[in-house]
Amino acid sequence: MFGVVFPNRSFPMDISAFSQIDTFHWVLDMNTFVGEAYDQIREMCIFLLNNFTLPPDKALAVYIQSPGSQFLFCGAVTLARPSAVLSLPWPEPGGQMQLIAADSAPISAKIGVSVEDLASLQSLDVTAGKRIERLALKVGENLFNFMQSFCGVDGSKLVVPIDILDRWFKKFQEKAKRDPEYLKGFVL
C-alpha cells in the first residue's frame, strides 16, 4: 500500500510498522520508533508502493500529533504524485496533558495516515507556505538580535550604525558557508 522513510533515521518501512485503526486509517506511535525525541524527526518521505492502486479522486493524507495536541495536516500523496518529502512541523505539546496511571501507556507523538477525498484536502503543499513564513520569521529574528547588540537608545528610538545591514548580511553569509547545517536550522 504505502511506505515511509525518515531521512538519515530509518530504512524504508512499510505499512506493517503502523497500527491500522480501521480500513482507511493508520497510526505510527513515535514513542516506539524514537521515544521522546520525536521532535528531532523533521521530515519524512511517504510513497505509494507499486502494487497499490489508489482511486484517482483519493489521496493518502499525512498528519502529525504531539502529545496532548490536535492532529496537524502535513501533506499527501496521490496517483499523480506518488511520493513526497514532507516537513514535520511538530506542534508544541498541548496543555491537555492527562495524568498517566502507572499501568497505562505513555502519551506519545503520532504520525497518522488516512485515505481521504482529494477534493476535501487542503493544498498538497500546505507546509510550503508555513515553511516560508517560519524561514522569514527566523531570519528576521536573527537580524533583530544582531542589530540589538549594536543599538543605542535615543529617547524612544533605537539607534544603530549605518552599515549594520551590510555587517549582518556578511556575517550571515559567512556562517552559512562555514556550516551547511546552519541554514537548515532556519527552515525546520
Short mmCIF file of C-alpha atoms in Angstrom, two decimals:
data_model
loop_
_atom_site.label_atom_id
_atom_site.label_comp_id
_atom_site.label_asym_id
_atom_site.label_seq_id
_atom_site.Cartn_x
_atom_site.Cartn_y
_atom_site.Cartn_z
CA MET A 1 0.00 0.00 0.00
CA PHE A 2 2.48 2.67 1.18
CA GLY A 3 5.88 3.02 2.74
CA VAL A 4 7.77 5.69 4.63
CA VAL A 5 11.38 6.67 5.18
CA PHE A 6 12.69 9.10 7.75
CA PRO A 7 15.80 10.56 6.05
CA ASN A 8 19.00 9.80 7.97
CA ARG A 9 16.90 7.97 10.60
CA SER A 10 15.43 4.80 9.14
CA PHE A 11 15.38 2.20 6.45
CA PRO A 12 12.20 2.11 4.35
CA MET A 13 9.26 0.93 6.45
CA ASP A 14 6.05 -0.43 5.02
CA ILE A 15 2.53 -0.26 6.34
CA SER A 16 3.25 -3.06 8.85
CA ALA A 17 5.13 -0.55 11.06
CA PHE A 18 1.83 1.31 11.54
CA SER A 19 -1.14 0.26 13.65
CA GLN A 20 -4.26 0.00 11.50
CA ILE A 21 -7.15 1.82 13.18
CA ASP A 22 -9.74 0.92 10.52
CA THR A 23 -9.90 0.34 6.77
CA PHE A 24 -8.67 3.84 5.89
CA HIS A 25 -6.57 4.98 8.92
CA TRP A 26 -3.11 4.05 10.21
CA VAL A 27 -1.02 5.44 13.07
CA LEU A 28 2.71 5.24 13.81
CA ASP A 29 3.45 5.67 17.51
CA MET A 30 6.63 7.75 17.60
CA ASN A 31 7.33 6.60 21.18
CA THR A 32 8.12 3.10 19.93
CA PHE A 33 10.07 4.48 16.97
CA VAL A 34 12.25 7.19 18.57
CA GLY A 35 10.99 7.68 22.13
CA GLU A 36 10.65 11.20 23.43
CA ALA A 37 12.93 12.68 20.74
CA TYR A 38 10.10 12.69 18.18
CA ASP A 39 10.56 16.42 17.57
CA GLN A 40 14.05 15.71 16.17
CA ILE A 41 12.39 13.92 13.23
CA ARG A 42 11.89 16.88 10.90
CA GLU A 43 10.87 15.24 7.65
CA MET A 44 9.56 12.05 6.19
CA CYS A 45 9.19 10.59 2.74
CA ILE A 46 5.95 8.77 2.03
CA PHE A 47 5.43 6.79 -1.15
CA LEU A 48 2.85 4.56 -2.76
CA LEU A 49 4.02 1.02 -3.44
CA ASN A 50 3.79 -0.35 -6.98
CA ASN A 51 1.06 -2.86 -6.26
CA PHE A 52 -1.28 -0.33 -4.62
CA THR A 53 -4.00 1.31 -6.67
CA LEU A 54 -5.43 4.42 -5.11
CA PRO A 55 -8.57 5.74 -6.81
CA PRO A 56 -7.79 8.92 -8.80
CA ASP A 57 -10.08 11.04 -6.59
CA LYS A 58 -8.41 9.86 -3.35
CA ALA A 59 -5.18 10.74 -1.55
CA LEU A 60 -3.14 9.38 1.32
CA ALA A 61 -3.03 12.29 3.77
CA VAL A 62 -0.32 12.58 6.43
CA TYR A 63 -0.90 14.15 9.83
CA ILE A 64 1.30 14.63 12.90
CA GLN A 65 0.29 14.93 16.55
CA SER A 66 2.42 15.97 19.51
CA PRO A 67 1.34 14.68 22.94
CA GLY A 68 -1.85 16.42 24.02
CA SER A 69 -2.29 18.37 20.76
CA GLN A 70 -4.58 18.01 17.76
CA PHE A 71 -3.52 16.30 14.53
CA LEU A 72 -1.90 18.71 12.03
CA PHE A 73 -2.08 18.11 8.26
CA CYS A 74 1.38 17.90 6.62
CA GLY A 75 0.67 16.87 3.04
CA ALA A 76 -0.46 14.00 0.87
CA VAL A 77 0.38 11.66 -1.97
CA THR A 78 -1.83 10.73 -4.92
CA LEU A 79 -1.55 8.64 -8.07
CA ALA A 80 -0.38 11.79 -9.87
CA ARG A 81 2.14 12.48 -7.09
CA PRO A 82 3.06 9.03 -5.74
CA SER A 83 5.78 10.21 -3.37
CA ALA A 84 6.55 13.28 -1.33
CA VAL A 85 9.09 14.51 1.19
CA LEU A 86 7.08 16.26 3.89
CA SER A 87 8.25 18.61 6.60
CA LEU A 88 7.08 17.65 10.07
CA PRO A 89 6.45 20.93 11.93
CA TRP A 90 5.61 19.31 15.28
CA PRO A 91 3.14 21.42 17.26
CA GLU A 92 4.02 22.29 20.84
CA PRO A 93 2.71 19.61 23.20
CA GLY A 94 -0.81 20.55 24.25
CA GLY A 95 -1.89 21.81 27.61
CA GLN A 96 -4.36 18.96 27.91
CA MET A 97 -1.74 16.52 29.16
CA GLN A 98 -3.51 13.91 31.21
CA LEU A 99 -2.04 12.29 34.26
CA ILE A 100 -0.78 8.86 33.35
CA ALA A 101 -1.57 5.92 35.56
CA ALA A 102 1.32 3.59 36.29
CA ASP A 103 -0.24 0.80 34.24
CA SER A 104 -1.27 2.88 31.21
CA ALA A 105 0.75 3.55 28.08
CA PRO A 106 2.65 6.84 27.97
CA ILE A 107 1.22 9.64 25.86
CA SER A 108 3.29 9.92 22.72
CA ALA A 109 3.57 11.71 19.42
CA LYS A 110 1.95 10.08 16.41
CA ILE A 111 2.02 10.16 12.65
CA GLY A 112 -1.33 9.41 11.09
CA VAL A 113 -2.04 8.35 7.52
CA SER A 114 -5.53 8.22 6.07
CA VAL A 115 -7.26 7.72 2.75
CA GLU A 116 -9.28 10.86 2.02
CA ASP A 117 -11.14 12.54 -0.80
CA LEU A 118 -8.67 14.62 -2.78
CA ALA A 119 -11.16 17.48 -3.12
CA SER A 120 -11.56 17.76 0.66
CA LEU A 121 -7.84 18.19 1.36
CA GLN A 122 -6.08 21.49 1.76
CA SER A 123 -3.34 22.30 -0.73
CA LEU A 124 -0.95 19.39 -1.11
CA ASP A 125 1.87 21.83 -0.41
CA VAL A 126 0.33 23.36 2.71
CA THR A 127 3.58 23.11 4.65
CA ALA A 128 5.50 25.07 1.98
CA GLY A 129 3.76 28.32 2.97
CA LYS A 130 4.33 27.61 6.65
CA ARG A 131 7.98 26.79 5.94
CA ILE A 132 8.48 30.10 4.12
CA GLU A 133 6.77 32.01 6.92
CA ARG A 134 8.91 30.25 9.54
CA LEU A 135 12.06 30.99 7.50
CA ALA A 136 11.19 34.68 7.23
CA LEU A 137 10.46 34.92 10.95
CA LYS A 138 13.71 33.20 11.93
CA VAL A 139 15.84 35.33 9.58
CA GLY A 140 14.09 38.46 10.87
CA GLU A 141 14.68 37.38 14.46
CA ASN A 142 18.36 36.75 13.67
CA LEU A 143 18.68 40.24 12.17
CA PHE A 144 16.86 41.85 15.10
CA ASN A 145 19.11 40.12 17.65
CA PHE A 146 22.22 41.16 15.72
CA MET A 147 21.06 44.79 15.46
CA GLN A 148 20.03 44.86 19.11
CA SER A 149 23.59 44.09 20.18
CA PHE A 150 24.78 47.33 18.49
CA CYS A 151 21.83 49.56 19.47
CA GLY A 152 21.84 52.73 21.41
CA VAL A 153 18.71 54.41 22.72
CA ASP A 154 17.87 57.99 21.84
CA GLY A 155 14.64 58.80 23.62
CA SER A 156 12.09 56.40 22.19
CA LYS A 157 14.19 55.46 19.13
CA LEU A 158 16.74 52.74 18.64
CA VAL A 159 19.94 53.98 17.04
CA VAL A 160 22.10 51.56 15.04
CA PRO A 161 25.25 52.04 12.97
CA ILE A 162 24.57 52.92 9.33
CA ASP A 163 26.34 49.80 8.00
CA ILE A 164 24.51 47.38 10.29
CA LEU A 165 22.62 45.55 7.49
CA ASP A 166 25.81 45.02 5.49
CA ARG A 167 27.63 43.70 8.56
CA TRP A 168 24.76 41.35 9.45
CA PHE A 169 24.41 40.01 5.90
CA LYS A 170 28.16 39.39 5.61
CA LYS A 171 28.18 37.52 8.93
CA PHE A 172 25.08 35.56 7.89
CA GLN A 173 26.71 34.50 4.61
CA GLU A 174 29.98 33.53 6.33
CA LYS A 175 28.15 31.32 8.83
CA ALA A 176 26.23 29.64 6.01
CA LYS A 177 29.47 28.93 4.10
CA ARG A 178 31.24 27.53 7.18
CA ASP A 179 28.36 25.38 8.37
CA PRO A 180 25.93 23.93 5.78
CA GLU A 181 23.62 22.86 8.63
CA TYR A 182 23.25 26.50 9.76
CA LEU A 183 20.60 27.38 7.17
CA LYS A 184 18.69 24.15 7.78
CA GLY A 185 18.01 25.42 11.29
CA PHE A 186 16.11 28.33 9.78
CA VAL A 187 13.90 26.17 7.57
CA LEU A 188 12.94 23.41 10.00
#
